[in-house]
Amino acid sequence: MRPARALIDLEALRHNYRLARRLGGGRALAVVKADAYGHGAVRCAAALEQEADGFAVACIEEALVLREAGIRKPILLLEGFFEASELPLLLEHDLWTVVHAPWQVEALERTPLPRPLHVWLKLDSGMHRVGIDAASYADTWRRLQALPHVEVAVKMSHFSRADELDCARTGEQLATFAAATAGLAGETSICNSPALLGWPDARADWARPGLMLYGVSPFAQAHEPASQLRPVMTLESKVIAVRELPAGEPVGYGARFVTQAPTRIGVVAMGYADGYPQFAVNGTPVAIDGRPGRLAGRVSMDMLTVDLTDHPQAGVGSQVELWGNQIAAAEVVAHSQTSSYRLLCAVKRVPLEYRG
Ligand SMILES: *Cc1c(COP(=O)(O)O)cnc(C)c1O
C-alpha cells in the first residue's frame, strides 16, 4: 500500500471547536463546507455533533450528505439556495438558509411554503461579494418578516480583511453593520476564524469558525490565542527510494535543485496530486523520522524529493511528515504560493485516517 495518508485528530478538532465557542462567547456553527476543508465533512461533523450548536456548509448538496449520514443538528447554507425549487427541500431536511441577494427575497415572496423557513439575512458591510446593500437592509428585513412562511432570525455579515490585524477595514465593516441593522430585533453573526481570534469587538450571538477548527492560524505572524489551536491534519508518507549524488547533479523536473556537494536525496511518495503544493520552494520544511529536514527539487505529481544528507540514519521506509504536529501548515504556506485555506482544501487521493 502506498504510504501517503492524512491522519485526522478528532480530539484536536473538538478542542479547537471549544476554543472557538469560548472566544465567541455565544453559540458557534462549525463550518464544514468543502468536505470540512479537506478533513472529511461527515466524520468531522459526527465528531462534533454532541457539542456543536450546528454546522454551516456552502450549499444544499453538502448539507444533504450530512443529513444522510445522520447529522441532526441545525445546518446553515452559507450560499443560500440557487433556485426557488430548492425551498421545499430545505424545509424537508430542516436546513437553515442565508439570504444574500434581492432575487432570493423575491423568490421567497413568490413561493408559499407549508412551514416557516429559518433565514439568516446577510448584509454587504463592505466586502462587496454577496449581501444586501446597507441602504436597503432594514426594508428587506421587514419584507421577509412580513412573510408567514419565513422566520427571519439572524442578522449576518462577513469580513474581507479580518486576518490583517492592523487594518481599519474591519472596524469600518462593524460600524456599517451596526448602523444598517439598528433597531431590528434578531440575533447577530459576524465572526469567521480571524475575527474570532483577533477582533473581540466583533463577537456576537453566533460565530462561524472554519479554518481555526482545523487547527491552522489565519494569521501570518505568531498570535495569542491562535497559538492554542491544535493541528487536526497530519499529512505524511515515507521515503521510497534514495539516491547518492555527487556535486553538480540536478534533481527532478526542471533541474530546480542542483547538488552543491555530495548529497543524499530521499524520494517521498507524496505529490501535488495528493494536495502538496506544487510550487513549494527548495528548503520548505518537512520532518524526517521526527527530525527537521527540507524539500529539495520541484514537487512532481506523485513524488517529492528531500535532502537526506544530514539524516544518515534515514533511508527507504523513513517516515516523512509534510505538515501536522511537527511542521505547522502555516510554515508550508509561507514557502509556497498558496494560502492555508487552499493548502487544506487541496488534499485529495490520500486516505484519511481518523483518531479520537
Ligand atoms: C467559509 C465561511 C466562514 C468560515 O471562515 P473561516 O475563515 O474559515 O473561519 C464563515 N462565514 C462564511 C460566510 C463563510 O463563507
mmCIF file of C-alpha atoms and ligand atoms in Angstrom:
data_model
loop_
_atom_site.group_PDB
_atom_site.id
_atom_site.type_symbol
_atom_site.label_atom_id
_atom_site.label_comp_id
_atom_site.label_asym_id
_atom_site.label_seq_id
_atom_site.Cartn_x
_atom_site.Cartn_y
_atom_site.Cartn_z
ATOM 1 C CA MET A 1 0.000 0.000 0.000
ATOM 2 C CA ARG A 2 1.191 3.482 -0.832
ATOM 3 C CA PRO A 3 2.222 5.020 2.496
ATOM 4 C CA ALA A 4 0.817 8.511 1.841
ATOM 5 C CA ARG A 5 -2.043 9.374 4.210
ATOM 6 C CA ALA A 6 -3.653 12.135 6.203
ATOM 7 C CA LEU A 7 -4.218 11.427 9.894
ATOM 8 C CA ILE A 8 -7.174 13.368 11.275
ATOM 9 C CA ASP A 9 -7.183 14.007 15.036
ATOM 10 C CA LEU A 10 -10.832 14.405 16.028
ATOM 11 C CA GLU A 11 -9.950 15.205 19.647
ATOM 12 C CA ALA A 12 -7.955 18.208 18.381
ATOM 13 C CA LEU A 13 -10.980 19.209 16.290
ATOM 14 C CA ARG A 14 -13.173 19.193 19.407
ATOM 15 C CA HIS A 15 -10.534 21.150 21.340
ATOM 16 C CA ASN A 16 -10.461 23.810 18.610
ATOM 17 C CA TYR A 17 -14.263 23.998 18.462
ATOM 18 C CA ARG A 18 -14.397 24.559 22.225
ATOM 19 C CA LEU A 19 -11.806 27.332 21.911
ATOM 20 C CA ALA A 20 -13.836 28.983 19.138
ATOM 21 C CA ARG A 21 -17.011 28.793 21.173
ATOM 22 C CA ARG A 22 -15.308 30.165 24.283
ATOM 23 C CA LEU A 23 -13.772 33.067 22.353
ATOM 24 C CA GLY A 24 -17.070 33.872 20.673
ATOM 25 C CA GLY A 25 -18.907 33.894 23.973
ATOM 26 C CA GLY A 26 -22.114 32.649 22.325
ATOM 27 C CA ARG A 27 -23.017 29.784 20.045
ATOM 28 C CA ALA A 28 -20.915 28.609 17.125
ATOM 29 C CA LEU A 29 -21.716 26.915 13.841
ATOM 30 C CA ALA A 30 -18.851 24.633 12.863
ATOM 31 C CA VAL A 31 -18.097 25.408 9.213
ATOM 32 C CA VAL A 32 -17.620 22.069 7.419
ATOM 33 C CA LYS A 33 -18.011 23.221 3.802
ATOM 34 C CA ALA A 34 -15.697 21.857 1.095
ATOM 35 C CA ASP A 35 -15.619 18.473 2.843
ATOM 36 C CA ALA A 36 -14.563 20.137 6.097
ATOM 37 C CA TYR A 37 -11.644 21.923 4.423
ATOM 38 C CA GLY A 38 -10.347 18.589 3.180
ATOM 39 C CA HIS A 39 -10.774 16.748 6.513
ATOM 40 C CA GLY A 40 -13.947 14.806 5.653
ATOM 41 C CA ALA A 41 -17.239 16.553 6.487
ATOM 42 C CA VAL A 42 -19.188 13.502 7.661
ATOM 43 C CA ARG A 43 -16.586 12.287 10.140
ATOM 44 C CA CYS A 44 -15.814 15.802 11.385
ATOM 45 C CA ALA A 45 -19.491 16.683 11.843
ATOM 46 C CA ALA A 46 -20.130 13.373 13.604
ATOM 47 C CA ALA A 47 -17.216 14.056 15.957
ATOM 48 C CA LEU A 48 -18.682 17.472 16.831
ATOM 49 C CA GLU A 49 -22.373 16.550 16.776
ATOM 50 C CA GLN A 50 -22.634 16.118 20.568
ATOM 51 C CA GLU A 51 -21.412 19.582 21.415
ATOM 52 C CA ALA A 52 -21.728 21.768 18.319
ATOM 53 C CA ASP A 53 -24.618 24.234 18.167
ATOM 54 C CA GLY A 54 -24.874 23.463 14.463
ATOM 55 C CA PHE A 55 -22.989 23.326 11.199
ATOM 56 C CA ALA A 56 -22.502 25.518 8.150
ATOM 57 C CA VAL A 57 -21.874 24.363 4.586
ATOM 58 C CA ALA A 58 -21.874 26.144 1.235
ATOM 59 C CA CYS A 59 -24.910 24.558 -0.389
ATOM 60 C CA ILE A 60 -27.750 22.044 -0.150
ATOM 61 C CA GLU A 61 -25.679 19.317 -1.806
ATOM 62 C CA GLU A 62 -23.179 19.458 1.051
ATOM 63 C CA ALA A 63 -25.962 19.605 3.646
ATOM 64 C CA LEU A 64 -27.741 16.525 2.303
ATOM 65 C CA VAL A 65 -24.574 14.464 2.619
ATOM 66 C CA LEU A 66 -24.564 15.320 6.329
ATOM 67 C CA ARG A 67 -28.277 14.629 6.782
ATOM 68 C CA GLU A 68 -27.916 11.266 5.015
ATOM 69 C CA ALA A 69 -25.096 10.430 7.430
ATOM 70 C CA GLY A 70 -27.438 11.072 10.347
ATOM 71 C CA ILE A 71 -26.334 14.558 11.409
ATOM 72 C CA ARG A 72 -29.364 16.080 13.157
ATOM 73 C CA LYS A 73 -28.124 19.463 14.384
ATOM 74 C CA PRO A 74 -29.039 22.678 12.501
ATOM 75 C CA ILE A 75 -27.222 23.172 9.199
ATOM 76 C CA LEU A 76 -26.911 26.626 7.609
ATOM 77 C CA LEU A 77 -26.406 27.046 3.855
ATOM 78 C CA LEU A 78 -23.870 29.880 3.538
ATOM 79 C CA GLU A 79 -24.554 30.495 -0.181
ATOM 80 C CA GLY A 80 -28.248 30.018 0.363
ATOM 81 C CA PHE A 81 -30.474 28.462 -2.292
ATOM 82 C CA PHE A 82 -29.749 28.730 -6.008
ATOM 83 C CA GLU A 83 -33.319 28.431 -7.290
ATOM 84 C CA ALA A 84 -36.778 28.642 -5.731
ATOM 85 C CA SER A 85 -37.424 24.963 -6.464
ATOM 86 C CA GLU A 86 -34.953 24.076 -3.661
ATOM 87 C CA LEU A 87 -37.065 25.748 -0.989
ATOM 88 C CA PRO A 88 -39.372 22.806 -0.155
ATOM 89 C CA LEU A 89 -36.284 20.568 0.113
ATOM 90 C CA LEU A 90 -34.745 22.960 2.606
ATOM 91 C CA LEU A 91 -37.808 22.595 4.822
ATOM 92 C CA GLU A 92 -37.999 18.852 4.325
ATOM 93 C CA HIS A 93 -34.413 18.415 5.524
ATOM 94 C CA ASP A 94 -34.658 21.047 8.229
ATOM 95 C CA LEU A 95 -31.958 23.312 6.752
ATOM 96 C CA TRP A 96 -31.381 26.968 7.533
ATOM 97 C CA THR A 97 -30.549 29.318 4.691
ATOM 98 C CA VAL A 98 -28.652 32.535 4.194
ATOM 99 C CA VAL A 99 -30.447 35.073 2.013
ATOM 100 C CA HIS A 100 -27.876 37.346 0.403
ATOM 101 C CA ALA A 101 -29.394 38.738 -2.817
ATOM 102 C CA PRO A 102 -32.565 40.593 -3.834
ATOM 103 C CA TRP A 103 -33.581 37.815 -6.237
ATOM 104 C CA GLN A 104 -33.687 35.388 -3.307
ATOM 105 C CA VAL A 105 -36.014 37.729 -1.406
ATOM 106 C CA GLU A 106 -38.316 37.878 -4.444
ATOM 107 C CA ALA A 107 -38.227 34.096 -4.781
ATOM 108 C CA LEU A 108 -39.299 33.747 -1.151
ATOM 109 C CA GLU A 109 -42.130 36.220 -1.704
ATOM 110 C CA ARG A 110 -43.348 34.199 -4.697
ATOM 111 C CA THR A 111 -43.052 30.740 -3.108
ATOM 112 C CA PRO A 112 -45.520 29.847 -0.352
ATOM 113 C CA LEU A 113 -44.270 27.120 1.981
ATOM 114 C CA PRO A 114 -46.121 24.887 4.440
ATOM 115 C CA ARG A 115 -43.919 25.881 7.402
ATOM 116 C CA PRO A 116 -41.626 28.841 8.178
ATOM 117 C CA LEU A 117 -38.134 28.633 6.704
ATOM 118 C CA HIS A 118 -35.319 29.751 9.046
ATOM 119 C CA VAL A 119 -33.412 32.592 7.354
ATOM 120 C CA TRP A 120 -30.183 34.456 8.096
ATOM 121 C CA LEU A 121 -30.211 37.745 6.180
ATOM 122 C CA LYS A 122 -26.746 38.739 5.046
ATOM 123 C CA LEU A 123 -25.618 42.345 4.859
ATOM 124 C CA ASP A 124 -22.887 43.512 2.499
ATOM 125 C CA SER A 125 -20.967 45.559 5.061
ATOM 126 C CA GLY A 126 -18.096 46.249 2.685
ATOM 127 C CA MET A 127 -16.733 43.044 1.216
ATOM 128 C CA HIS A 128 -18.857 43.558 -1.918
ATOM 129 C CA ARG A 129 -19.212 39.915 -2.793
ATOM 130 C CA VAL A 130 -22.690 38.898 -1.644
ATOM 131 C CA GLY A 131 -25.127 40.510 0.785
ATOM 132 C CA ILE A 132 -27.935 43.034 0.799
ATOM 133 C CA ASP A 133 -26.828 46.680 0.456
ATOM 134 C CA ALA A 134 -26.754 48.642 3.691
ATOM 135 C CA ALA A 135 -29.295 51.152 2.330
ATOM 136 C CA SER A 136 -31.969 48.511 1.710
ATOM 137 C CA TYR A 137 -31.152 46.073 4.532
ATOM 138 C CA ALA A 138 -33.783 47.194 7.055
ATOM 139 C CA ASP A 139 -36.513 47.269 4.386
ATOM 140 C CA THR A 140 -35.537 43.814 3.192
ATOM 141 C CA TRP A 141 -35.601 42.502 6.758
ATOM 142 C CA ARG A 142 -39.142 43.862 7.207
ATOM 143 C CA ARG A 143 -40.306 42.435 3.877
ATOM 144 C CA LEU A 144 -39.135 38.986 4.956
ATOM 145 C CA GLN A 145 -40.595 39.439 8.423
ATOM 146 C CA ALA A 146 -43.987 40.073 6.825
ATOM 147 C CA LEU A 147 -43.996 36.657 5.149
ATOM 148 C CA PRO A 148 -45.757 33.984 7.212
ATOM 149 C CA HIS A 149 -43.555 31.266 5.690
ATOM 150 C CA VAL A 150 -40.271 32.943 6.621
ATOM 151 C CA GLU A 151 -38.696 33.167 10.063
ATOM 152 C CA VAL A 152 -36.014 35.809 9.591
ATOM 153 C CA ALA A 153 -33.826 35.148 12.587
ATOM 154 C CA VAL A 154 -30.234 36.309 12.282
ATOM 155 C CA LYS A 155 -28.536 39.478 11.007
ATOM 156 C CA MET A 156 -25.290 38.403 9.478
ATOM 157 C CA SER A 157 -22.264 39.780 7.666
ATOM 158 C CA HIS A 158 -18.778 38.676 6.652
ATOM 159 C CA PHE A 159 -15.354 40.345 6.892
ATOM 160 C CA SER A 160 -12.966 40.787 3.982
ATOM 161 C CA ARG A 161 -9.761 41.595 5.873
ATOM 162 C CA ALA A 162 -10.065 40.321 9.452
ATOM 163 C CA ASP A 163 -6.805 38.378 9.028
ATOM 164 C CA GLU A 164 -4.961 41.723 8.766
ATOM 165 C CA LEU A 165 -4.810 42.720 12.393
ATOM 166 C CA ASP A 166 -3.780 46.330 11.781
ATOM 167 C CA CYS A 167 -6.317 47.011 9.034
ATOM 168 C CA ALA A 168 -9.036 49.644 9.546
ATOM 169 C CA ARG A 169 -11.484 47.887 7.223
ATOM 170 C CA THR A 170 -12.785 45.501 9.891
ATOM 171 C CA GLY A 171 -13.774 48.377 12.173
ATOM 172 C CA GLU A 172 -15.477 50.117 9.257
ATOM 173 C CA GLN A 173 -17.436 46.979 8.413
ATOM 174 C CA LEU A 174 -18.516 46.665 12.056
ATOM 175 C CA ALA A 175 -19.762 50.259 12.071
ATOM 176 C CA THR A 176 -21.664 49.677 8.827
ATOM 177 C CA PHE A 177 -23.231 46.560 10.336
ATOM 178 C CA ALA A 178 -24.300 48.371 13.497
ATOM 179 C CA ALA A 179 -25.867 51.214 11.519
ATOM 180 C CA ALA A 180 -27.648 49.063 8.943
ATOM 181 C CA THR A 181 -29.147 46.652 11.483
ATOM 182 C CA ALA A 182 -30.008 49.177 14.216
ATOM 183 C CA GLY A 183 -33.474 48.644 15.639
ATOM 184 C CA LEU A 184 -34.027 45.244 14.021
ATOM 185 C CA ALA A 185 -34.829 42.541 16.542
ATOM 186 C CA GLY A 186 -32.955 39.308 15.994
ATOM 187 C CA GLU A 187 -29.657 37.647 16.695
ATOM 188 C CA THR A 188 -26.348 38.528 15.052
ATOM 189 C CA SER A 189 -23.488 36.630 13.424
ATOM 190 C CA ILE A 190 -20.328 38.209 12.054
ATOM 191 C CA CYS A 191 -17.185 36.305 13.018
ATOM 192 C CA ASN A 192 -15.170 33.935 10.880
ATOM 193 C CA SER A 193 -11.956 32.473 12.337
ATOM 194 C CA PRO A 194 -9.697 35.543 12.057
ATOM 195 C CA ALA A 195 -12.394 37.737 13.603
ATOM 196 C CA LEU A 196 -12.971 35.312 16.489
ATOM 197 C CA LEU A 197 -9.269 35.155 17.238
ATOM 198 C CA GLY A 198 -8.295 38.742 16.560
ATOM 199 C CA TRP A 199 -11.286 41.085 16.803
ATOM 200 C CA PRO A 200 -13.037 40.775 20.179
ATOM 201 C CA ASP A 201 -15.343 43.692 19.324
ATOM 202 C CA ALA A 202 -16.928 41.620 16.553
ATOM 203 C CA ARG A 203 -18.205 38.871 18.862
ATOM 204 C CA ALA A 204 -21.931 38.276 18.559
ATOM 205 C CA ASP A 205 -24.633 35.669 19.197
ATOM 206 C CA TRP A 206 -23.399 33.169 16.606
ATOM 207 C CA ALA A 207 -19.823 32.598 15.422
ATOM 208 C CA ARG A 208 -18.913 30.806 12.207
ATOM 209 C CA PRO A 209 -15.435 29.297 12.710
ATOM 210 C CA GLY A 210 -13.960 27.339 9.800
ATOM 211 C CA LEU A 211 -10.198 27.341 9.380
ATOM 212 C CA MET A 212 -9.446 27.532 13.122
ATOM 213 C CA LEU A 213 -11.414 24.321 13.758
ATOM 214 C CA TYR A 214 -8.758 22.532 11.757
ATOM 215 C CA GLY A 215 -6.036 23.971 13.945
ATOM 216 C CA VAL A 216 -4.479 26.384 11.485
ATOM 217 C CA SER A 217 -3.942 30.035 12.323
ATOM 218 C CA PRO A 218 -5.309 32.552 9.828
ATOM 219 C CA PHE A 219 -2.511 34.967 10.734
ATOM 220 C CA ALA A 220 0.902 35.267 9.138
ATOM 221 C CA GLN A 221 2.533 36.177 12.470
ATOM 222 C CA ALA A 222 2.630 34.409 15.847
ATOM 223 C CA HIS A 223 -0.592 35.130 17.668
ATOM 224 C CA GLU A 224 -2.273 34.534 21.000
ATOM 225 C CA PRO A 225 -4.864 32.908 21.300
ATOM 226 C CA ALA A 226 -4.236 31.311 17.867
ATOM 227 C CA SER A 227 -1.249 29.534 19.459
ATOM 228 C CA GLN A 228 -3.730 27.448 21.485
ATOM 229 C CA LEU A 229 -5.053 25.757 18.351
ATOM 230 C CA ARG A 230 -4.091 22.106 17.825
ATOM 231 C CA PRO A 231 -3.408 20.847 14.295
ATOM 232 C CA VAL A 232 -6.045 18.365 13.168
ATOM 233 C CA MET A 233 -4.445 17.025 9.986
ATOM 234 C CA THR A 234 -1.036 15.367 9.767
ATOM 235 C CA LEU A 235 -0.051 14.709 6.168
ATOM 236 C CA GLU A 236 2.624 12.057 6.000
ATOM 237 C CA SER A 237 4.269 9.468 3.820
ATOM 238 C CA LYS A 238 7.501 7.501 3.565
ATOM 239 C CA VAL A 239 10.798 7.508 1.698
ATOM 240 C CA ILE A 240 10.512 5.006 -1.172
ATOM 241 C CA ALA A 241 13.944 5.448 -2.800
ATOM 242 C CA VAL A 242 17.340 7.005 -2.037
ATOM 243 C CA ARG A 243 19.907 8.496 -4.453
ATOM 244 C CA GLU A 244 23.538 9.233 -3.591
ATOM 245 C CA LEU A 245 24.643 12.025 -5.907
ATOM 246 C CA PRO A 246 27.987 13.804 -6.408
ATOM 247 C CA ALA A 247 28.193 17.608 -6.578
ATOM 248 C CA GLY A 248 26.701 19.301 -9.626
ATOM 249 C CA GLU A 249 23.826 16.874 -10.318
ATOM 250 C CA PRO A 250 20.282 18.129 -10.997
ATOM 251 C CA VAL A 251 17.290 16.580 -9.205
ATOM 252 C CA GLY A 252 13.792 16.327 -10.649
ATOM 253 C CA TYR A 253 11.832 18.299 -13.229
ATOM 254 C CA GLY A 254 13.455 21.469 -14.489
ATOM 255 C CA ALA A 255 16.634 20.787 -12.507
ATOM 256 C CA ARG A 256 15.404 23.220 -9.905
ATOM 257 C CA PHE A 257 17.710 21.697 -7.315
ATOM 258 C CA VAL A 258 21.352 21.089 -8.206
ATOM 259 C CA THR A 259 23.606 19.396 -5.657
ATOM 260 C CA GLN A 260 26.352 21.673 -4.321
ATOM 261 C CA ALA A 261 28.254 18.809 -2.681
ATOM 262 C CA PRO A 262 27.823 15.040 -2.417
ATOM 263 C CA THR A 263 24.156 14.721 -1.466
ATOM 264 C CA ARG A 264 21.712 12.001 -0.396
ATOM 265 C CA ILE A 265 18.283 12.537 -1.849
ATOM 266 C CA GLY A 266 15.205 10.771 -0.497
ATOM 267 C CA VAL A 267 12.200 10.253 -2.762
ATOM 268 C CA VAL A 268 8.879 10.502 -0.883
ATOM 269 C CA ALA A 269 5.521 9.099 -2.072
ATOM 270 C CA MET A 270 3.641 12.405 -1.970
ATOM 271 C CA GLY A 271 2.988 14.845 -4.785
ATOM 272 C CA TYR A 272 0.817 17.693 -5.920
ATOM 273 C CA ALA A 273 -1.935 15.270 -6.953
ATOM 274 C CA ASP A 274 -2.214 14.498 -3.230
ATOM 275 C CA GLY A 275 -2.514 18.200 -2.472
ATOM 276 C CA TYR A 276 1.058 19.011 -1.551
ATOM 277 C CA PRO A 277 1.746 22.456 -3.088
ATOM 278 C CA GLN A 278 3.448 22.145 -6.454
ATOM 279 C CA PHE A 279 5.260 25.426 -6.009
ATOM 280 C CA ALA A 280 6.787 24.775 -2.592
ATOM 281 C CA VAL A 281 10.348 26.102 -2.835
ATOM 282 C CA ASN A 282 13.633 24.312 -2.130
ATOM 283 C CA GLY A 283 14.076 24.353 1.635
ATOM 284 C CA THR A 284 10.384 24.053 2.553
ATOM 285 C CA PRO A 285 10.414 22.323 5.959
ATOM 286 C CA VAL A 286 9.490 18.663 6.408
ATOM 287 C CA ALA A 287 10.113 16.287 9.318
ATOM 288 C CA ILE A 288 12.089 13.120 8.595
ATOM 289 C CA ASP A 289 11.735 10.463 11.295
ATOM 290 C CA GLY A 290 10.832 13.294 13.637
ATOM 291 C CA ARG A 291 13.807 15.500 12.785
ATOM 292 C CA PRO A 292 13.757 18.749 10.782
ATOM 293 C CA GLY A 293 14.515 18.350 7.082
ATOM 294 C CA ARG A 294 13.874 20.176 3.837
ATOM 295 C CA LEU A 295 12.469 19.837 0.364
ATOM 296 C CA ALA A 296 14.994 19.657 -2.491
ATOM 297 C CA GLY A 297 13.697 19.928 -6.049
ATOM 298 C CA ARG A 298 10.372 20.568 -7.718
ATOM 299 C CA VAL A 299 7.367 18.653 -6.445
ATOM 300 C CA SER A 300 6.021 16.206 -9.034
ATOM 301 C CA MET A 301 2.561 14.703 -9.327
ATOM 302 C CA ASP A 302 3.151 11.611 -7.191
ATOM 303 C CA MET A 303 6.546 12.193 -5.598
ATOM 304 C CA LEU A 304 8.708 14.815 -3.998
ATOM 305 C CA THR A 305 12.353 14.837 -3.009
ATOM 306 C CA VAL A 306 14.005 15.745 0.288
ATOM 307 C CA ASP A 307 17.625 16.246 1.292
ATOM 308 C CA LEU A 308 18.798 13.346 3.470
ATOM 309 C CA THR A 309 22.456 14.402 3.652
ATOM 310 C CA ASP A 310 22.122 15.377 7.328
ATOM 311 C CA HIS A 311 19.977 12.317 8.063
ATOM 312 C CA PRO A 312 22.429 9.442 7.742
ATOM 313 C CA GLN A 313 20.134 7.109 9.676
ATOM 314 C CA ALA A 314 17.227 7.747 7.294
ATOM 315 C CA GLY A 315 16.532 5.567 4.291
ATOM 316 C CA VAL A 316 13.805 3.675 2.491
ATOM 317 C CA GLY A 317 10.863 3.406 4.897
ATOM 318 C CA SER A 318 11.670 6.557 6.865
ATOM 319 C CA GLN A 319 8.590 8.473 7.970
ATOM 320 C CA VAL A 320 8.153 11.955 6.447
ATOM 321 C CA GLU A 321 5.688 14.496 7.823
ATOM 322 C CA LEU A 322 4.719 17.183 5.324
ATOM 323 C CA TRP A 323 2.631 19.135 7.853
ATOM 324 C CA GLY A 324 0.859 18.460 11.110
ATOM 325 C CA ASN A 325 2.142 18.222 14.678
ATOM 326 C CA GLN A 326 5.806 18.848 13.835
ATOM 327 C CA ILE A 327 5.577 21.113 10.801
ATOM 328 C CA ALA A 328 2.924 23.836 11.051
ATOM 329 C CA ALA A 329 0.787 24.057 7.915
ATOM 330 C CA ALA A 330 1.402 27.821 8.041
ATOM 331 C CA GLU A 331 5.143 27.172 7.584
ATOM 332 C CA VAL A 332 4.498 25.232 4.404
ATOM 333 C CA VAL A 333 2.207 28.041 3.238
ATOM 334 C CA ALA A 334 4.978 30.561 3.844
ATOM 335 C CA HIS A 335 7.199 28.578 1.441
ATOM 336 C CA SER A 336 4.563 28.041 -1.267
ATOM 337 C CA GLN A 337 2.375 30.155 -3.486
ATOM 338 C CA THR A 338 -0.780 29.212 -1.625
ATOM 339 C CA SER A 339 -2.914 30.020 1.433
ATOM 340 C CA SER A 340 -3.630 27.865 4.460
ATOM 341 C CA TYR A 341 -7.250 27.549 3.238
ATOM 342 C CA ARG A 342 -6.214 26.207 -0.144
ATOM 343 C CA LEU A 343 -3.475 24.010 1.336
ATOM 344 C CA LEU A 344 -6.056 22.069 3.356
ATOM 345 C CA CYS A 345 -8.824 22.058 0.728
ATOM 346 C CA ALA A 346 -6.403 20.713 -1.891
ATOM 347 C CA VAL A 347 -5.744 17.443 -0.036
ATOM 348 C CA LYS A 348 -7.073 14.518 -2.064
ATOM 349 C CA ARG A 349 -6.240 10.966 -3.176
ATOM 350 C CA VAL A 350 -4.565 10.169 0.150
ATOM 351 C CA PRO A 351 -6.712 8.101 2.515
ATOM 352 C CA LEU A 352 -7.977 9.970 5.586
ATOM 353 C CA GLU A 353 -7.398 8.027 8.818
ATOM 354 C CA TYR A 354 -9.269 9.149 11.901
ATOM 355 C CA ARG A 355 -8.125 9.115 15.515
ATOM 356 C CA GLY A 356 -10.002 10.175 18.654
HETATM 357 C C1 LIG B 1 -16.262 29.967 4.878
HETATM 358 C C2 LIG B 1 -17.037 30.934 5.686
HETATM 359 C C3 LIG B 1 -16.784 31.082 7.057
HETATM 360 C C4 LIG B 1 -15.617 30.412 7.759
HETATM 361 O O1 LIG B 1 -14.474 31.187 7.531
HETATM 362 P P1 LIG B 1 -13.050 30.832 8.200
HETATM 363 O O2 LIG B 1 -12.183 31.982 7.854
HETATM 364 O O3 LIG B 1 -12.603 29.563 7.572
HETATM 365 O O4 LIG B 1 -13.291 30.695 9.643
HETATM 366 C C5 LIG B 1 -17.614 31.908 7.781
HETATM 367 N N1 LIG B 1 -18.618 32.586 7.176
HETATM 368 C C6 LIG B 1 -18.877 32.498 5.852
HETATM 369 C C7 LIG B 1 -19.972 33.275 5.259
HETATM 370 C C8 LIG B 1 -18.080 31.681 5.063
HETATM 371 O O5 LIG B 1 -18.333 31.596 3.748
#
